[in-house]
Amino acid sequence: MFPRGALSPSRLLSSMRAAPVQTERCFVAELAGSELVYFTWSRSGPPGEGARPRGFWPPPARCYSFCIGAAQSPRERVPAARLHKQLQQKLRQAPFGAGCQVLPLLSYDPRDAAAPEKGFLVQMAQAVQETERSLEELLRLHLPAPAHLCVYQEAGDGQLWRLDGAGESKELLGKARVVLAPPPDRHPAASLLQDGAVFTSREAARRVLEECRPLIPEARTVLDLVEKCPHLPKRGEFPVIVIEGLDATGKTTVTQSLKDSLNAVLLRSPPPCVSQWRKTFDDEPTLVRRAFYALTNYIVASEIAKESTKSPVIVDRYWHSTAAYAIATEISGEVSNLPPLHHPVYCWPEDLLKPDLVILLTVSPEERIRRLQGRGTEKTKEEAELEVNRFFRQKVEESYRRMENPSCQLVDASPSREEVFKDVLHQIKRHFPLL
């Protein structure tokens, strides 16, 4: 079954083109432990040439891969993103769930900066013909033709081969050796970030949710709220201070204490008027989810403009948080794969009201875990990922540190609450002596 409001993939994607298999394309898969493996296919060269990539299980296991054709127009982005998520969910169900591991896969052309195609590398513990037919049927039903399922088979000499096609005709349609590919200068997913995960303007995020109107009823309500917000709202004369940080760094305590101490207004992002729809959008693919969170920042900006005419404003998370989590989620692997310093993805949107000061609270991973124990609160998928995946946590923290205009002022939140509050207040007084 497809999520409520979804049209069938054949209708949604009737005009999408699935790119044919080309030997010049390269691929990157994220293995367990956040290790990335880059590979490609070679039809030339003597047998044994080129190293075999990791990530392909030996017999009696068998591996498969497929990618979803890139959307050919902005209107096709949402259907393509939802289809990818639907296929991901189906690959977790019978007959694929047991003895099967599904890894994220990107297909890209190293000579072309165009957006890569998303897909999956499926590892099955047993090469069961019935399961393989189920996988072929899944693609036949949900992907536009021609959809290519690649089957990976190990030869007697240890060489790994990619076979194209279906049933007994695989080798007749194509056969190529699988070899390591050199990693590119930048992670292939970097080209998907701007206005695909980190939105550079209100209009860019709004266009995505507009495409969701017939699919997600809540999108209409969010868009109506955004339309009521003025473009480029003018702020008041009082300072605007944002407190950022991972969960369990003490943001709630610090923001509440600052509100009382400075006689300030405390705002949160997302604001209460849209918080009830977070679960709905958290279940959507990255493109839709991030567009929602981007637009909530513009709603908060409207509130900031109004409140800063009367008193100082403290904001519990804002744009930096939205961007940092998006970057860390989309860029697989370790911290070294993040976009470099001064990349546009770290820059504040020009049409979003900018704060005067951003303070980032930091604690050690061990201290975070200690504080989280016994909380008993429901965690989002990303919050749960922070606890079990140290690379994800490191990518979020490093993304925060790379933000520019404004950058984050770091405060160690490991000491007592009183000491942390005193340190944060000192930072604020240093910037605003009259407060």
One Martini backbone bead per residue (centre of mass of N, CA, C, O) as a GRO file, in nm:
protein
  435
    1MET     BB    1   0.100   0.034   0.016
    2PHE     BB    2   0.026   0.369   0.002
    3PRO     BB    3   0.022   0.662   0.098
    4ARG     BB    4  -0.176   0.892   0.163
    5GLY     BB    5  -0.256   1.050  -0.147
    6ALA     BB    6  -0.132   0.851  -0.337
    7LEU     BB    7  -0.030   0.774  -0.633
    8SER     BB    8   0.052   0.590  -0.873
    9PRO     BB    9   0.359   0.544  -1.012
   10SER     BB   10   0.265   0.536  -1.310
   11ARG     BB   11   0.134   0.822  -1.295
   12LEU     BB   12   0.361   0.992  -1.162
   13LEU     BB   13   0.597   0.851  -1.381
   14SER     BB   14   0.527   0.860  -1.692
   15SER     BB   15   0.760   1.097  -1.768
   16MET     BB   16   0.985   0.931  -1.670
   17ARG     BB   17   1.336   0.852  -1.696
   18ALA     BB   18   1.526   0.571  -1.723
   19ALA     BB   19   1.841   0.518  -1.708
   20PRO     BB   20   2.062   0.364  -1.874
   21VAL     BB   21   2.304   0.151  -1.873
   22GLN     BB   22   2.640   0.263  -1.792
   23THR     BB   23   2.982   0.222  -1.774
   24GLU     BB   24   3.057   0.531  -1.681
   25ARG     BB   25   2.933   0.479  -1.424
   26CYS     BB   26   2.903   0.543  -1.080
   27PHE     BB   27   2.930   0.420  -0.733
   28VAL     BB   28   2.773   0.454  -0.398
   29ALA     BB   29   2.808   0.286  -0.084
   30GLU     BB   30   2.678   0.228   0.245
   31LEU     BB   31   2.813   0.076   0.495
   32ALA     BB   32   2.880  -0.054   0.766
   33GLY     BB   33   3.009   0.213   0.957
   34SER     BB   34   3.012   0.436   0.713
   35GLU     BB   35   3.129   0.303   0.476
   36LEU     BB   36   3.265   0.372   0.160
   37VAL     BB   37   3.187   0.250  -0.176
   38TYR     BB   38   3.350   0.258  -0.486
   39PHE     BB   39   3.208   0.181  -0.815
   40THR     BB   40   3.236  -0.009  -1.124
   41TRP     BB   41   3.244  -0.089  -1.475
   42SER     BB   42   3.410  -0.350  -1.680
   43ARG     BB   43   3.464  -0.448  -2.033
   44SER     BB   44   3.767  -0.415  -2.005
   45GLY     BB   45   4.032  -0.592  -1.985
   46PRO     BB   46   4.189  -0.806  -1.808
   47PRO     BB   47   4.163  -1.046  -1.607
   48GLY     BB   48   4.201  -0.908  -1.272
   49GLU     BB   49   4.155  -0.621  -1.323
   50GLY     BB   50   4.101  -0.474  -1.055
   51ALA     BB   51   3.948  -0.415  -0.771
   52ARG     BB   52   3.747  -0.548  -0.536
   53PRO     BB   53   3.476  -0.458  -0.382
   54ARG     BB   54   3.310  -0.399  -0.119
   55GLY     BB   55   2.973  -0.529  -0.019
   56PHE     BB   56   2.985  -0.823  -0.151
   57TRP     BB   57   2.850  -1.111  -0.114
   58PRO     BB   58   2.916  -1.426  -0.095
   59PRO     BB   59   2.867  -1.729  -0.150
   60PRO     BB   60   2.522  -1.784  -0.144
   61ALA     BB   61   2.501  -1.507  -0.194
   62ARG     BB   62   2.328  -1.204  -0.321
   63CYS     BB   63   2.337  -0.917  -0.538
   64TYR     BB   64   2.167  -0.594  -0.581
   65SER     BB   65   2.063  -0.329  -0.821
   66PHE     BB   66   1.902   0.003  -0.819
   67CYS     BB   67   1.760   0.290  -0.994
   68ILE     BB   68   1.619   0.606  -1.007
   69GLY     BB   69   1.517   0.812  -1.217
   70ALA     BB   70   1.557   1.120  -1.298
   71ALA     BB   71   1.415   1.406  -1.277
   72GLN     BB   72   1.300   1.626  -1.552
   73SER     BB   73   1.135   1.798  -1.333
   74PRO     BB   74   1.010   1.966  -1.066
   75ARG     BB   75   0.731   1.802  -1.066
   76GLU     BB   76   0.898   1.511  -1.020
   77ARG     BB   77   1.035   1.513  -0.738
   78VAL     BB   78   0.821   1.410  -0.540
   79PRO     BB   79   0.750   1.137  -0.669
   80ALA     BB   80   1.041   1.027  -0.661
   81ALA     BB   81   1.083   1.049  -0.353
   82ARG     BB   82   0.837   0.869  -0.273
   83LEU     BB   83   0.924   0.618  -0.424
   84HIS     BB   84   1.184   0.565  -0.275
   85LYS     BB   85   1.047   0.526   0.003
   86GLN     BB   86   0.855   0.296  -0.077
   87LEU     BB   87   1.077   0.095  -0.159
   88GLN     BB   88   1.218   0.088   0.112
   89GLN     BB   89   0.974  -0.031   0.265
   90LYS     BB   90   0.938  -0.291   0.088
   91LEU     BB   91   1.235  -0.405   0.149
   92ARG     BB   92   1.137  -0.464   0.463
   93GLN     BB   93   0.958  -0.677   0.349
   94ALA     BB   94   0.803  -0.927   0.242
   95PRO     BB   95   1.065  -1.129   0.125
   96PHE     BB   96   1.313  -0.922   0.228
   97GLY     BB   97   1.361  -0.895   0.536
   98ALA     BB   98   1.484  -1.173   0.559
   99GLY     BB   99   1.818  -1.192   0.488
  100CYS     BB  100   1.823  -0.868   0.436
  101GLN     BB  101   2.014  -0.592   0.292
  102VAL     BB  102   1.979  -0.232   0.278
  103LEU     BB  103   2.152   0.000   0.074
  104PRO     BB  104   2.260   0.292  -0.007
  105LEU     BB  105   2.251   0.443  -0.344
  106LEU     BB  106   2.468   0.596  -0.592
  107SER     BB  107   2.441   0.741  -0.916
  108TYR     BB  108   2.718   0.859  -1.126
  109ASP     BB  109   2.885   1.111  -1.319
  110PRO     BB  110   3.215   1.217  -1.313
  111ARG     BB  111   3.164   1.431  -1.574
  112ASP     BB  112   2.894   1.515  -1.414
  113ALA     BB  113   2.706   1.753  -1.206
  114ALA     BB  114   2.467   1.610  -1.193
  115ALA     BB  115   2.235   1.457  -1.044
  116PRO     BB  116   2.199   1.187  -0.883
  117GLU     BB  117   2.096   0.854  -0.838
  118LYS     BB  118   1.875   0.678  -0.653
  119GLY     BB  119   1.919   0.372  -0.447
  120PHE     BB  120   2.000   0.011  -0.423
  121LEU     BB  121   2.169  -0.231  -0.216
  122VAL     BB  122   2.106  -0.579  -0.226
  123GLN     BB  123   2.138  -0.821   0.037
  124MET     BB  124   2.145  -1.179   0.014
  125ALA     BB  125   2.200  -1.471   0.183
  126GLN     BB  126   2.015  -1.605  -0.046
  127ALA     BB  127   1.981  -1.746  -0.372
  128VAL     BB  128   1.654  -1.691  -0.437
  129GLN     BB  129   1.449  -1.710  -0.700
  130GLU     BB  130   1.186  -1.598  -0.577
  131THR     BB  131   1.307  -1.335  -0.466
  132GLU     BB  132   1.412  -1.230  -0.736
  133ARG     BB  133   1.133  -1.212  -0.868
  134SER     BB  134   1.019  -1.007  -0.665
  135LEU     BB  135   1.216  -0.782  -0.742
  136GLU     BB  136   1.138  -0.764  -1.040
  137GLU     BB  137   0.837  -0.701  -0.984
  138LEU     BB  138   0.876  -0.441  -0.829
  139LEU     BB  139   0.998  -0.285  -1.068
  140ARG     BB  140   0.774  -0.331  -1.277
  141LEU     BB  141   0.545  -0.182  -1.104
  142HIS     BB  142   0.725   0.103  -1.002
  143LEU     BB  143   0.891   0.138  -1.265
  144PRO     BB  144   0.994   0.281  -1.533
  145ALA     BB  145   1.058   0.222  -1.844
  146PRO     BB  146   1.365   0.113  -1.821
  147ALA     BB  147   1.431  -0.120  -1.562
  148HIS     BB  148   1.732  -0.196  -1.386
  149LEU     BB  149   1.859  -0.507  -1.282
  150CYS     BB  150   2.134  -0.586  -1.089
  151VAL     BB  151   2.351  -0.868  -1.090
  152TYR     BB  152   2.570  -1.032  -0.857
  153GLN     BB  153   2.855  -1.245  -0.950
  154GLU     BB  154   3.068  -1.498  -0.858
  155ALA     BB  155   3.347  -1.633  -0.959
  156GLY     BB  156   3.584  -1.881  -0.930
  157ASP     BB  157   3.824  -1.643  -0.924
  158GLY     BB  158   3.666  -1.388  -0.760
  159GLN     BB  159   3.515  -1.244  -0.955
  160LEU     BB  160   3.300  -0.970  -1.025
  161TRP     BB  161   2.967  -0.969  -1.165
  162ARG     BB  162   2.751  -0.801  -1.390
  163LEU     BB  163   2.404  -0.860  -1.449
  164ASP     BB  164   2.163  -0.839  -1.697
  165GLY     BB  165   1.822  -0.872  -1.643
  166ALA     BB  166   1.617  -1.174  -1.673
  167GLY     BB  167   1.655  -1.458  -1.562
  168GLU     BB  168   1.828  -1.647  -1.808
  169SER     BB  169   1.912  -1.359  -1.977
  170LYS     BB  170   2.132  -1.188  -1.843
  171GLU     BB  171   2.401  -1.228  -2.011
  172LEU     BB  172   2.275  -1.139  -2.286
  173LEU     BB  173   2.246  -0.823  -2.192
  174GLY     BB  174   2.495  -0.833  -1.978
  175LYS     BB  175   2.856  -0.798  -1.890
  176ALA     BB  176   3.051  -0.700  -1.592
  177ARG     BB  177   3.299  -0.585  -1.413
  178VAL     BB  178   3.369  -0.525  -1.070
  179VAL     BB  179   3.515  -0.214  -0.959
  180LEU     BB  180   3.699   0.014  -0.844
  181ALA     BB  181   3.656   0.359  -0.763
  182PRO     BB  182   3.739   0.673  -0.757
  183PRO     BB  183   3.709   0.917  -0.556
  184PRO     BB  184   3.575   1.205  -0.542
  185ASP     BB  185   3.617   1.525  -0.439
  186ARG     BB  186   3.303   1.499  -0.402
  187HIS     BB  187   3.024   1.421  -0.288
  188PRO     BB  188   2.756   1.340  -0.483
  189ALA     BB  189   2.528   1.465  -0.282
  190ALA     BB  190   2.597   1.773  -0.294
  191SER     BB  191   2.401   1.835  -0.546
  192LEU     BB  192   2.130   1.784  -0.350
  193LEU     BB  193   2.115   2.007  -0.131
  194GLN     BB  194   2.029   2.247  -0.286
  195ASP     BB  195   1.687   2.254  -0.275
  196GLY     BB  196   1.672   1.937  -0.137
  197ALA     BB  197   1.757   2.009   0.188
  198VAL     BB  198   1.875   2.306   0.154
  199PHE     BB  199   1.712   2.605   0.169
  200THR     BB  200   1.760   2.933   0.007
  201SER     BB  201   1.437   2.977   0.012
  202ARG     BB  202   1.107   3.021   0.035
  203GLU     BB  203   1.028   2.951  -0.258
  204ALA     BB  204   1.169   2.674  -0.281
  205ALA     BB  205   0.996   2.540  -0.054
  206ARG     BB  206   0.712   2.609  -0.159
  207ARG     BB  207   0.717   2.444  -0.424
  208VAL     BB  208   0.715   2.169  -0.290
  209LEU     BB  209   0.445   2.196  -0.127
  210GLU     BB  210   0.267   2.245  -0.372
  211GLU     BB  211   0.308   1.948  -0.482
  212CYS     BB  212   0.156   1.834  -0.204
  213ARG     BB  213  -0.144   1.907  -0.194
  214PRO     BB  214  -0.272   1.626  -0.317
  215LEU     BB  215  -0.108   1.439  -0.091
  216ILE     BB  216  -0.097   1.662   0.161
  217PRO     BB  217  -0.310   1.828   0.355
  218GLU     BB  218  -0.106   1.985   0.547
  219ALA     BB  219   0.029   2.161   0.327
  220ARG     BB  220  -0.193   2.374   0.302
  221THR     BB  221  -0.176   2.491   0.587
  222VAL     BB  222   0.117   2.578   0.579
  223LEU     BB  223   0.089   2.767   0.333
  224ASP     BB  224  -0.116   2.957   0.462
  225LEU     BB  225   0.072   3.055   0.688
  226VAL     BB  226   0.298   3.165   0.505
  227GLU     BB  227   0.123   3.375   0.345
  228LYS     BB  228   0.086   3.555   0.616
  229CYS     BB  229   0.378   3.615   0.584
  230PRO     BB  230   0.606   3.836   0.549
  231HIS     BB  231   0.824   3.966   0.344
  232LEU     BB  232   1.087   4.072   0.479
  233PRO     BB  233   1.089   4.125   0.779
  234LYS     BB  234   1.098   4.365   1.028
  235ARG     BB  235   1.287   4.439   1.280
  236GLY     BB  236   1.366   4.529   1.580
  237GLU     BB  237   1.571   4.675   1.844
  238PHE     BB  238   1.597   4.402   1.959
  239PRO     BB  239   1.755   4.127   2.033
  240VAL     BB  240   1.861   3.814   1.864
  241ILE     BB  241   1.873   3.483   2.016
  242VAL     BB  242   2.032   3.176   1.949
  243ILE     BB  243   1.984   2.830   2.050
  244GLU     BB  244   2.201   2.563   2.005
  245GLY     BB  245   2.179   2.197   1.977
  246LEU     BB  246   2.174   1.910   2.092
  247ASP     BB  247   2.043   1.684   2.259
  248ALA     BB  248   2.121   1.730   2.597
  249THR     BB  249   2.261   2.040   2.625
  250GLY     BB  250   2.041   2.255   2.764
  251LYS     BB  251   1.838   2.444   2.610
  252THR     BB  252   1.586   2.468   2.788
  253THR     BB  253   1.723   2.586   3.037
  254VAL     BB  254   1.861   2.831   2.905
  255THR     BB  255   1.616   2.968   2.767
  256GLN     BB  256   1.449   3.007   3.024
  257SER     BB  257   1.661   3.173   3.182
  258LEU     BB  258   1.682   3.403   2.975
  259LYS     BB  259   1.394   3.495   2.980
  260ASP     BB  260   1.399   3.580   3.281
  261SER     BB  261   1.661   3.759   3.292
  262LEU     BB  262   1.578   3.945   3.015
  263ASN     BB  263   1.284   3.976   2.955
  264ALA     BB  264   1.197   3.765   2.735
  265VAL     BB  265   1.119   3.607   2.439
  266LEU     BB  266   1.010   3.272   2.366
  267LEU     BB  267   1.111   3.074   2.090
  268ARG     BB  268   1.022   2.811   1.850
  269SER     BB  269   1.173   2.553   1.634
  270PRO     BB  270   0.906   2.478   1.573
  271PRO     BB  271   0.611   2.605   1.605
  272PRO     BB  272   0.312   2.533   1.757
  273CYS     BB  273   0.130   2.570   1.488
  274VAL     BB  274   0.305   2.295   1.355
  275SER     BB  275   0.384   2.053   1.548
  276GLN     BB  276   0.146   1.845   1.478
  277TRP     BB  277   0.305   1.783   1.178
  278ARG     BB  278   0.578   1.643   1.212
  279LYS     BB  279   0.513   1.341   1.172
  280THR     BB  280   0.414   1.361   0.884
  281PHE     BB  281   0.694   1.482   0.767
  282ASP     BB  282   0.890   1.265   0.886
  283ASP     BB  283   0.756   1.040   0.678
  284GLU     BB  284   0.895   1.184   0.463
  285PRO     BB  285   1.097   1.276   0.244
  286THR     BB  286   1.347   1.494   0.241
  287LEU     BB  287   1.230   1.709   0.052
  288VAL     BB  288   0.967   1.753   0.223
  289ARG     BB  289   1.071   1.778   0.511
  290ARG     BB  290   1.263   2.026   0.458
  291ALA     BB  291   1.053   2.219   0.352
  292PHE     BB  292   0.891   2.238   0.607
  293TYR     BB  293   1.120   2.340   0.801
  294ALA     BB  294   1.188   2.590   0.638
  295LEU     BB  295   0.905   2.729   0.665
  296THR     BB  296   0.903   2.750   0.978
  297ASN     BB  297   1.119   2.973   0.987
  298TYR     BB  298   0.935   3.194   0.855
  299ILE     BB  299   0.731   3.195   1.083
  300VAL     BB  300   0.931   3.274   1.305
  301ALA     BB  301   1.025   3.540   1.175
  302SER     BB  302   0.755   3.684   1.214
  303GLU     BB  303   0.766   3.669   1.526
  304ILE     BB  304   1.032   3.815   1.568
  305ALA     BB  305   0.956   4.087   1.446
  306LYS     BB  306   0.732   4.149   1.652
  307GLU     BB  307   0.886   4.099   1.933
  308SER     BB  308   1.148   4.291   1.879
  309THR     BB  309   0.977   4.562   1.950
  310LYS     BB  310   0.956   4.485   2.284
  311SER     BB  311   1.193   4.258   2.308
  312PRO     BB  312   1.383   4.023   2.363
  313VAL     BB  313   1.497   3.727   2.171
  314ILE     BB  314   1.450   3.378   2.214
  315VAL     BB  315   1.578   3.090   2.026
  316ASP     BB  316   1.487   2.752   1.981
  317ARG     BB  317   1.606   2.720   1.724
  318TYR     BB  318   1.684   2.722   1.364
  319TRP     BB  319   1.844   2.716   1.074
  320HIS     BB  320   2.098   2.560   1.159
  321SER     BB  321   1.949   2.303   1.237
  322THR     BB  322   1.817   2.236   0.969
  323ALA     BB  323   2.087   2.216   0.806
  324ALA     BB  324   2.266   2.019   0.970
  325TYR     BB  325   2.078   1.769   0.951
  326ALA     BB  326   2.059   1.757   0.643
  327ILE     BB  327   2.357   1.717   0.576
  328ALA     BB  328   2.413   1.463   0.756
  329THR     BB  329   2.201   1.282   0.610
  330GLU     BB  330   2.298   1.306   0.298
  331ILE     BB  331   2.593   1.262   0.396
  332SER     BB  332   2.775   1.005   0.376
  333GLY     BB  333   2.966   0.888   0.623
  334GLU     BB  334   3.206   1.093   0.705
  335VAL     BB  335   3.319   1.408   0.775
  336SER     BB  336   3.504   1.429   0.512
  337ASN     BB  337   3.232   1.444   0.316
  338LEU     BB  338   3.179   1.716   0.353
  339PRO     BB  339   3.146   2.009   0.270
  340PRO     BB  340   3.332   2.261   0.244
  341LEU     BB  341   3.436   2.533   0.332
  342HIS     BB  342   3.224   2.789   0.211
  343HIS     BB  343   2.985   2.661   0.131
  344PRO     BB  344   2.665   2.755   0.042
  345VAL     BB  345   2.515   2.558   0.251
  346TYR     BB  346   2.626   2.751   0.508
  347CYS     BB  347   2.438   2.983   0.419
  348TRP     BB  348   2.233   3.224   0.478
  349PRO     BB  349   1.938   3.324   0.390
  350GLU     BB  350   1.848   3.625   0.245
  351ASP     BB  351   1.514   3.599   0.328
  352LEU     BB  352   1.606   3.559   0.633
  353LEU     BB  353   1.586   3.637   0.940
  354LYS     BB  354   1.849   3.759   1.135
  355PRO     BB  355   2.047   3.709   1.387
  356ASP     BB  356   2.280   3.835   1.623
  357LEU     BB  357   2.299   3.549   1.783
  358VAL     BB  358   2.482   3.228   1.802
  359ILE     BB  359   2.450   2.950   2.025
  360LEU     BB  360   2.655   2.660   2.089
  361LEU     BB  361   2.593   2.368   2.248
  362THR     BB  362   2.832   2.151   2.416
  363VAL     BB  363   2.902   1.794   2.441
  364SER     BB  364   2.983   1.502   2.517
  365PRO     BB  365   2.882   1.194   2.432
  366GLU     BB  366   2.871   1.081   2.723
  367GLU     BB  367   2.697   1.309   2.844
  368ARG     BB  368   2.454   1.277   2.663
  369ILE     BB  369   2.381   0.986   2.740
  370ARG     BB  370   2.342   1.038   3.040
  371ARG     BB  371   2.106   1.246   3.001
  372LEU     BB  372   1.912   1.055   2.830
  373GLN     BB  373   1.880   0.881   3.055
  374GLY     BB  374   1.545   0.861   3.160
  375ARG     BB  375   1.360   1.050   2.992
  376GLY     BB  376   1.120   0.908   2.803
  377THR     BB  377   1.122   1.031   2.529
  378GLU     BB  378   1.034   1.082   2.217
  379LYS     BB  379   1.202   1.000   1.921
  380THR     BB  380   1.347   1.074   1.655
  381LYS     BB  381   1.528   0.945   1.408
  382GLU     BB  382   1.768   1.144   1.448
  383GLU     BB  383   1.799   1.116   1.755
  384ALA     BB  384   1.862   0.812   1.746
  385GLU     BB  385   2.111   0.838   1.559
  386LEU     BB  386   2.292   0.998   1.757
  387GLU     BB  387   2.335   0.751   1.958
  388VAL     BB  388   2.452   0.520   1.733
  389ASN     BB  389   2.596   0.750   1.539
  390ARG     BB  390   2.890   0.911   1.539
  391PHE     BB  391   2.903   1.030   1.252
  392PHE     BB  392   2.644   1.185   1.258
  393ARG     BB  393   2.711   1.363   1.498
  394GLN     BB  394   2.969   1.488   1.375
  395LYS     BB  395   2.827   1.617   1.128
  396VAL     BB  396   2.645   1.805   1.280
  397GLU     BB  397   2.861   1.960   1.442
  398GLU     BB  398   3.032   2.051   1.193
  399SER     BB  399   2.809   2.204   1.049
  400TYR     BB  400   2.772   2.415   1.262
  401ARG     BB  401   3.074   2.525   1.247
  402ARG     BB  402   3.038   2.612   0.924
  403MET     BB  403   2.869   2.837   0.969
  404GLU     BB  404   2.750   3.145   0.810
  405ASN     BB  405   2.614   3.438   0.843
  406PRO     BB  406   2.603   3.327   1.104
  407SER     BB  407   2.794   3.213   1.342
  408CYS     BB  408   2.899   3.004   1.599
  409GLN     BB  409   2.899   3.016   1.951
  410LEU     BB  410   3.080   2.843   2.173
  411VAL     BB  411   2.954   2.624   2.447
  412ASP     BB  412   3.022   2.457   2.732
  413ALA     BB  413   2.771   2.216   2.872
  414SER     BB  414   2.903   2.032   3.108
  415PRO     BB  415   2.855   2.180   3.336
  416SER     BB  416   2.668   2.331   3.524
  417ARG     BB  417   2.390   2.516   3.490
  418GLU     BB  418   2.502   2.774   3.616
  419GLU     BB  419   2.764   2.793   3.447
  420VAL     BB  420   2.637   2.793   3.167
  421PHE     BB  421   2.460   3.039   3.203
  422LYS     BB  422   2.691   3.234   3.268
  423ASP     BB  423   2.837   3.201   2.996
  424VAL     BB  424   2.605   3.287   2.810
  425LEU     BB  425   2.558   3.565   2.939
  426HIS     BB  426   2.839   3.672   2.877
  427GLN     BB  427   2.815   3.661   2.571
  428ILE     BB  428   2.577   3.856   2.553
  429LYS     BB  429   2.701   4.103   2.705
  430ARG     BB  430   2.934   4.139   2.505
  431HIS     BB  431   2.732   4.215   2.265
  432PHE     BB  432   2.513   4.344   2.495
  433PRO     BB  433   2.566   4.572   2.737
  434LEU     BB  434   2.255   4.687   2.782
  435LEU     BB  435   2.112   4.416   2.904
   0.00000   0.00000   0.00000
